């Protein structure tokens, strides 16, 4: 007799079904949108059911947290693709390049320079996205939209980085559609095809606007545990 599916596996299946339906409604090619399961703040035991269900792309916010759980998980599960989706400090660039396959939060010259040096030093092929602060929020990371295209060009021409895509996190109290449309416009101007946009509450909208990656956490893992002080 088969063991019953875990609630997390059911959640994951529901999200994947919704992505497929959104692709169909947007007349997108089936499978053109990749799901990044956002596992930040969840421990290895809580992530394991998603891995057992076949999910292989995960997003983490902090280098140190990811270092504490993913090396062991990767020993048990092959084919994991790990994305850094939180702000990166330059002093963590070496660790980030060593651990992550995709870094979605390149947003300033110092980070671009640090990553370029570490990618050459470690000889690692890391996929890079520029984070754009589409809402121009002072408290939020990301390059100003007016500077995004020029910044992508500097990453390429000055630092020798290959920029694969753009990423954004719209303001929580605004319609995300215009922000997704802006990111798509900037990507076109920069000659970029990948777009990381859309989270648990708006990934269907993001897919309609051309997202190639959606970052979904709470719809899969449930509410996040409360933050504790170190």
mmCIF file of C-alpha atoms in Angstrom:
data_model
loop_
_atom_site.group_PDB
_atom_site.id
_atom_site.type_symbol
_atom_site.label_atom_id
_atom_site.label_comp_id
_atom_site.label_asym_id
_atom_site.label_seq_id
_atom_site.Cartn_x
_atom_site.Cartn_y
_atom_site.Cartn_z
ATOM 1 C CA UNK A 1 0.000 0.000 0.000
ATOM 2 C CA UNK A 2 1.397 3.389 -0.988
ATOM 3 C CA UNK A 3 2.026 5.941 1.733
ATOM 4 C CA UNK A 4 -0.258 8.974 1.582
ATOM 5 C CA UNK A 5 1.166 12.046 -0.121
ATOM 6 C CA UNK A 6 2.429 14.749 2.217
ATOM 7 C CA UNK A 7 0.556 18.072 2.356
ATOM 8 C CA UNK A 8 3.668 19.705 0.926
ATOM 9 C CA UNK A 9 3.670 17.333 -2.051
ATOM 10 C CA UNK A 10 0.014 18.162 -2.637
ATOM 11 C CA UNK A 11 0.812 21.894 -2.471
ATOM 12 C CA UNK A 12 3.675 21.466 -4.913
ATOM 13 C CA UNK A 13 1.468 19.568 -7.337
ATOM 14 C CA UNK A 14 -1.205 22.281 -7.127
ATOM 15 C CA UNK A 15 1.340 25.023 -7.873
ATOM 16 C CA UNK A 16 2.753 23.083 -10.830
ATOM 17 C CA UNK A 17 -0.778 22.574 -12.167
ATOM 18 C CA UNK A 18 -1.492 26.296 -11.823
ATOM 19 C CA UNK A 19 1.735 27.132 -13.668
ATOM 20 C CA UNK A 20 0.810 24.795 -16.516
ATOM 21 C CA UNK A 21 -2.674 26.294 -16.720
ATOM 22 C CA UNK A 22 -1.257 29.825 -16.746
ATOM 23 C CA UNK A 23 1.178 28.880 -19.516
ATOM 24 C CA UNK A 24 -1.737 27.552 -21.566
ATOM 25 C CA UNK A 25 -3.895 30.647 -20.963
ATOM 26 C CA UNK A 26 -0.998 32.936 -21.936
ATOM 27 C CA UNK A 27 -0.335 30.831 -25.051
ATOM 28 C CA UNK A 28 3.128 30.044 -23.715
ATOM 29 C CA UNK A 29 5.003 26.867 -24.567
ATOM 30 C CA UNK A 30 4.386 24.145 -21.996
ATOM 31 C CA UNK A 31 7.345 23.946 -19.637
ATOM 32 C CA UNK A 32 8.649 27.413 -20.504
ATOM 33 C CA UNK A 33 8.233 28.589 -16.887
ATOM 34 C CA UNK A 34 10.519 27.160 -14.202
ATOM 35 C CA UNK A 35 9.389 26.920 -10.581
ATOM 36 C CA UNK A 36 11.815 28.121 -7.917
ATOM 37 C CA UNK A 37 10.590 26.674 -4.619
ATOM 38 C CA UNK A 38 11.548 29.271 -2.004
ATOM 39 C CA UNK A 39 12.843 27.273 0.937
ATOM 40 C CA UNK A 40 14.297 30.105 3.017
ATOM 41 C CA UNK A 41 13.801 29.672 6.806
ATOM 42 C CA UNK A 42 12.815 26.011 6.380
ATOM 43 C CA UNK A 43 15.210 23.312 7.553
ATOM 44 C CA UNK A 44 16.416 20.261 5.687
ATOM 45 C CA UNK A 45 13.721 17.993 7.098
ATOM 46 C CA UNK A 46 10.999 20.387 5.926
ATOM 47 C CA UNK A 47 12.518 20.677 2.456
ATOM 48 C CA UNK A 48 13.011 16.928 1.954
ATOM 49 C CA UNK A 49 9.376 16.161 0.975
ATOM 50 C CA UNK A 50 9.659 18.621 -1.925
ATOM 51 C CA UNK A 51 12.834 16.916 -3.100
ATOM 52 C CA UNK A 52 11.198 13.511 -2.757
ATOM 53 C CA UNK A 53 8.307 14.792 -4.875
ATOM 54 C CA UNK A 54 10.749 15.676 -7.660
ATOM 55 C CA UNK A 55 11.297 19.420 -7.191
ATOM 56 C CA UNK A 56 14.904 20.343 -7.965
ATOM 57 C CA UNK A 57 15.048 24.172 -8.199
ATOM 58 C CA UNK A 58 15.122 26.020 -4.873
ATOM 59 C CA UNK A 59 15.627 29.604 -3.730
ATOM 60 C CA UNK A 60 17.378 30.840 -0.609
ATOM 61 C CA UNK A 61 17.743 34.361 0.763
ATOM 62 C CA UNK A 62 20.927 34.054 2.807
ATOM 63 C CA UNK A 63 24.269 32.477 1.968
ATOM 64 C CA UNK A 64 24.941 31.367 5.536
ATOM 65 C CA UNK A 65 21.561 29.675 5.921
ATOM 66 C CA UNK A 66 21.954 27.858 2.608
ATOM 67 C CA UNK A 67 25.450 26.658 3.565
ATOM 68 C CA UNK A 68 24.002 25.032 6.680
ATOM 69 C CA UNK A 69 21.560 22.750 4.875
ATOM 70 C CA UNK A 70 22.134 22.363 1.134
ATOM 71 C CA UNK A 71 25.493 20.538 0.960
ATOM 72 C CA UNK A 72 23.958 17.667 2.942
ATOM 73 C CA UNK A 73 20.752 17.686 0.918
ATOM 74 C CA UNK A 74 22.726 17.619 -2.329
ATOM 75 C CA UNK A 75 24.516 14.489 -1.159
ATOM 76 C CA UNK A 76 21.134 12.746 -0.966
ATOM 77 C CA UNK A 77 19.421 14.279 -4.004
ATOM 78 C CA UNK A 78 21.086 14.823 -7.367
ATOM 79 C CA UNK A 79 20.321 17.538 -9.880
ATOM 80 C CA UNK A 80 19.566 20.356 -7.435
ATOM 81 C CA UNK A 81 19.755 23.893 -8.854
ATOM 82 C CA UNK A 82 20.144 26.472 -6.092
ATOM 83 C CA UNK A 83 19.211 30.137 -6.568
ATOM 84 C CA UNK A 84 20.255 33.050 -4.364
ATOM 85 C CA UNK A 85 17.242 35.361 -4.301
ATOM 86 C CA UNK A 86 18.203 37.584 -1.360
ATOM 87 C CA UNK A 87 20.601 40.542 -1.166
ATOM 88 C CA UNK A 88 24.282 39.646 -1.502
ATOM 89 C CA UNK A 89 27.087 41.331 0.417
ATOM 90 C CA UNK A 90 30.421 41.553 -1.377
ATOM 91 C CA UNK A 91 32.214 39.749 1.457
ATOM 92 C CA UNK A 92 29.969 36.725 0.780
ATOM 93 C CA UNK A 93 30.653 36.644 -2.970
ATOM 94 C CA UNK A 94 33.158 33.788 -2.732
ATOM 95 C CA UNK A 95 30.777 31.622 -0.723
ATOM 96 C CA UNK A 96 27.854 32.479 -3.009
ATOM 97 C CA UNK A 97 29.760 31.530 -6.168
ATOM 98 C CA UNK A 98 30.870 28.259 -4.570
ATOM 99 C CA UNK A 99 27.361 27.257 -3.459
ATOM 100 C CA UNK A 100 24.779 28.732 -5.827
ATOM 101 C CA UNK A 101 24.081 27.852 -9.443
ATOM 102 C CA UNK A 102 22.085 31.041 -10.064
ATOM 103 C CA UNK A 103 22.457 34.442 -8.377
ATOM 104 C CA UNK A 104 19.402 36.611 -9.016
ATOM 105 C CA UNK A 105 20.381 39.700 -7.033
ATOM 106 C CA UNK A 106 23.221 41.485 -8.839
ATOM 107 C CA UNK A 107 22.355 45.132 -8.241
ATOM 108 C CA UNK A 108 25.494 47.291 -7.923
ATOM 109 C CA UNK A 109 29.017 47.715 -9.258
ATOM 110 C CA UNK A 110 30.766 46.364 -6.169
ATOM 111 C CA UNK A 111 28.810 43.115 -6.321
ATOM 112 C CA UNK A 112 29.388 42.779 -10.076
ATOM 113 C CA UNK A 113 33.142 43.231 -9.596
ATOM 114 C CA UNK A 114 33.289 40.789 -6.680
ATOM 115 C CA UNK A 115 31.319 38.138 -8.546
ATOM 116 C CA UNK A 116 33.427 38.551 -11.669
ATOM 117 C CA UNK A 117 36.594 37.968 -9.688
ATOM 118 C CA UNK A 118 35.239 34.921 -7.883
ATOM 119 C CA UNK A 119 33.762 33.348 -11.014
ATOM 120 C CA UNK A 120 37.179 33.579 -12.691
ATOM 121 C CA UNK A 121 39.003 32.390 -9.577
ATOM 122 C CA UNK A 122 36.728 29.399 -8.985
ATOM 123 C CA UNK A 123 36.145 28.711 -12.683
ATOM 124 C CA UNK A 124 32.437 28.243 -12.058
ATOM 125 C CA UNK A 125 29.652 28.933 -14.537
ATOM 126 C CA UNK A 126 27.092 30.812 -12.443
ATOM 127 C CA UNK A 127 23.931 32.137 -14.066
ATOM 128 C CA UNK A 128 23.380 35.792 -13.149
ATOM 129 C CA UNK A 129 20.312 38.028 -12.989
ATOM 130 C CA UNK A 130 20.203 41.759 -12.327
ATOM 131 C CA UNK A 131 17.650 42.729 -9.684
ATOM 132 C CA UNK A 132 15.612 45.796 -10.619
ATOM 133 C CA UNK A 133 13.811 47.878 -7.984
ATOM 134 C CA UNK A 134 10.773 48.507 -10.175
ATOM 135 C CA UNK A 135 8.941 50.362 -7.408
ATOM 136 C CA UNK A 136 11.940 52.586 -6.586
ATOM 137 C CA UNK A 137 11.486 51.673 -2.920
ATOM 138 C CA UNK A 138 14.231 53.099 -0.712
ATOM 139 C CA UNK A 139 14.222 50.125 1.656
ATOM 140 C CA UNK A 140 14.422 47.515 -1.085
ATOM 141 C CA UNK A 141 17.456 46.180 -2.924
ATOM 142 C CA UNK A 142 17.751 46.458 -6.696
ATOM 143 C CA UNK A 143 19.036 48.835 -9.331
ATOM 144 C CA UNK A 144 16.939 51.833 -10.321
ATOM 145 C CA UNK A 145 14.894 51.009 -13.448
ATOM 146 C CA UNK A 146 16.326 54.056 -15.222
ATOM 147 C CA UNK A 147 19.834 52.655 -14.763
ATOM 148 C CA UNK A 148 19.108 48.984 -15.389
ATOM 149 C CA UNK A 149 19.940 48.724 -19.100
ATOM 150 C CA UNK A 150 23.190 50.667 -18.715
ATOM 151 C CA UNK A 151 24.106 48.567 -15.674
ATOM 152 C CA UNK A 152 23.607 45.337 -17.628
ATOM 153 C CA UNK A 153 25.903 46.738 -20.321
ATOM 154 C CA UNK A 154 28.587 47.589 -17.717
ATOM 155 C CA UNK A 155 28.323 44.110 -16.212
ATOM 156 C CA UNK A 156 29.044 42.702 -19.649
ATOM 157 C CA UNK A 157 31.572 45.183 -20.982
ATOM 158 C CA UNK A 158 33.477 46.197 -17.837
ATOM 159 C CA UNK A 159 33.271 43.065 -15.692
ATOM 160 C CA UNK A 160 32.942 40.395 -18.380
ATOM 161 C CA UNK A 161 29.796 38.943 -16.826
ATOM 162 C CA UNK A 162 27.101 37.155 -18.768
ATOM 163 C CA UNK A 163 23.761 38.481 -17.560
ATOM 164 C CA UNK A 164 21.009 35.972 -18.294
ATOM 165 C CA UNK A 165 17.992 37.787 -16.929
ATOM 166 C CA UNK A 166 16.285 40.408 -14.800
ATOM 167 C CA UNK A 167 14.487 39.950 -11.484
ATOM 168 C CA UNK A 168 12.030 42.097 -9.544
ATOM 169 C CA UNK A 169 9.903 42.125 -6.395
ATOM 170 C CA UNK A 170 6.961 44.542 -6.861
ATOM 171 C CA UNK A 171 5.716 46.621 -3.916
ATOM 172 C CA UNK A 172 3.305 44.558 -1.838
ATOM 173 C CA UNK A 173 0.526 47.149 -1.955
ATOM 174 C CA UNK A 174 0.544 47.735 -5.724
ATOM 175 C CA UNK A 175 -0.830 45.969 -8.774
ATOM 176 C CA UNK A 176 2.119 43.818 -9.890
ATOM 177 C CA UNK A 177 1.171 43.912 -13.583
ATOM 178 C CA UNK A 178 2.799 47.250 -14.435
ATOM 179 C CA UNK A 179 5.983 46.179 -12.635
ATOM 180 C CA UNK A 180 6.131 42.941 -14.601
ATOM 181 C CA UNK A 181 5.509 44.862 -17.819
ATOM 182 C CA UNK A 182 8.332 47.272 -16.961
ATOM 183 C CA UNK A 183 10.748 44.431 -16.268
ATOM 184 C CA UNK A 184 9.848 42.800 -19.581
ATOM 185 C CA UNK A 185 10.427 46.118 -21.398
ATOM 186 C CA UNK A 186 13.823 46.598 -19.751
ATOM 187 C CA UNK A 187 14.829 43.036 -20.590
ATOM 188 C CA UNK A 188 13.964 43.604 -24.238
ATOM 189 C CA UNK A 189 16.017 46.803 -24.297
ATOM 190 C CA UNK A 190 18.956 45.010 -22.674
ATOM 191 C CA UNK A 191 18.768 42.040 -25.021
ATOM 192 C CA UNK A 192 17.842 39.628 -22.226
ATOM 193 C CA UNK A 193 15.349 36.761 -22.447
ATOM 194 C CA UNK A 194 15.017 35.500 -18.869
ATOM 195 C CA UNK A 195 12.626 37.069 -16.341
ATOM 196 C CA UNK A 196 12.370 36.069 -12.684
ATOM 197 C CA UNK A 197 9.143 37.553 -11.385
ATOM 198 C CA UNK A 198 6.034 36.442 -9.563
ATOM 199 C CA UNK A 199 5.585 34.904 -6.132
ATOM 200 C CA UNK A 200 2.865 32.930 -4.354
ATOM 201 C CA UNK A 201 0.215 35.614 -4.706
ATOM 202 C CA UNK A 202 0.858 36.765 -8.266
ATOM 203 C CA UNK A 203 2.799 34.147 -10.243
ATOM 204 C CA UNK A 204 -0.099 33.584 -12.653
ATOM 205 C CA UNK A 205 0.000 37.282 -13.559
ATOM 206 C CA UNK A 206 3.774 37.129 -13.952
ATOM 207 C CA UNK A 207 3.465 34.223 -16.374
ATOM 208 C CA UNK A 208 1.046 36.258 -18.486
ATOM 209 C CA UNK A 209 3.716 38.981 -18.664
ATOM 210 C CA UNK A 210 6.466 36.598 -19.730
ATOM 211 C CA UNK A 211 8.083 35.227 -16.556
ATOM 212 C CA UNK A 212 10.509 32.388 -17.186
ATOM 213 C CA UNK A 213 11.073 31.772 -13.460
ATOM 214 C CA UNK A 214 8.500 32.170 -10.677
ATOM 215 C CA UNK A 215 9.560 32.150 -7.025
ATOM 216 C CA UNK A 216 6.947 30.417 -4.876
ATOM 217 C CA UNK A 217 7.355 29.786 -1.157
ATOM 218 C CA UNK A 218 4.307 29.960 1.091
ATOM 219 C CA UNK A 219 1.980 28.295 -1.436
ATOM 220 C CA UNK A 220 4.259 25.248 -1.217
ATOM 221 C CA UNK A 221 5.753 25.260 2.273
ATOM 222 C CA UNK A 222 3.051 27.145 4.156
ATOM 223 C CA UNK A 223 3.587 30.041 6.543
ATOM 224 C CA UNK A 224 7.156 30.747 7.450
ATOM 225 C CA UNK A 225 8.350 30.039 10.979
ATOM 226 C CA UNK A 226 8.884 33.177 13.076
ATOM 227 C CA UNK A 227 12.307 34.722 12.861
ATOM 228 C CA UNK A 228 14.475 34.187 15.925
ATOM 229 C CA UNK A 229 17.354 36.313 17.083
ATOM 230 C CA UNK A 230 20.789 34.769 17.001
#
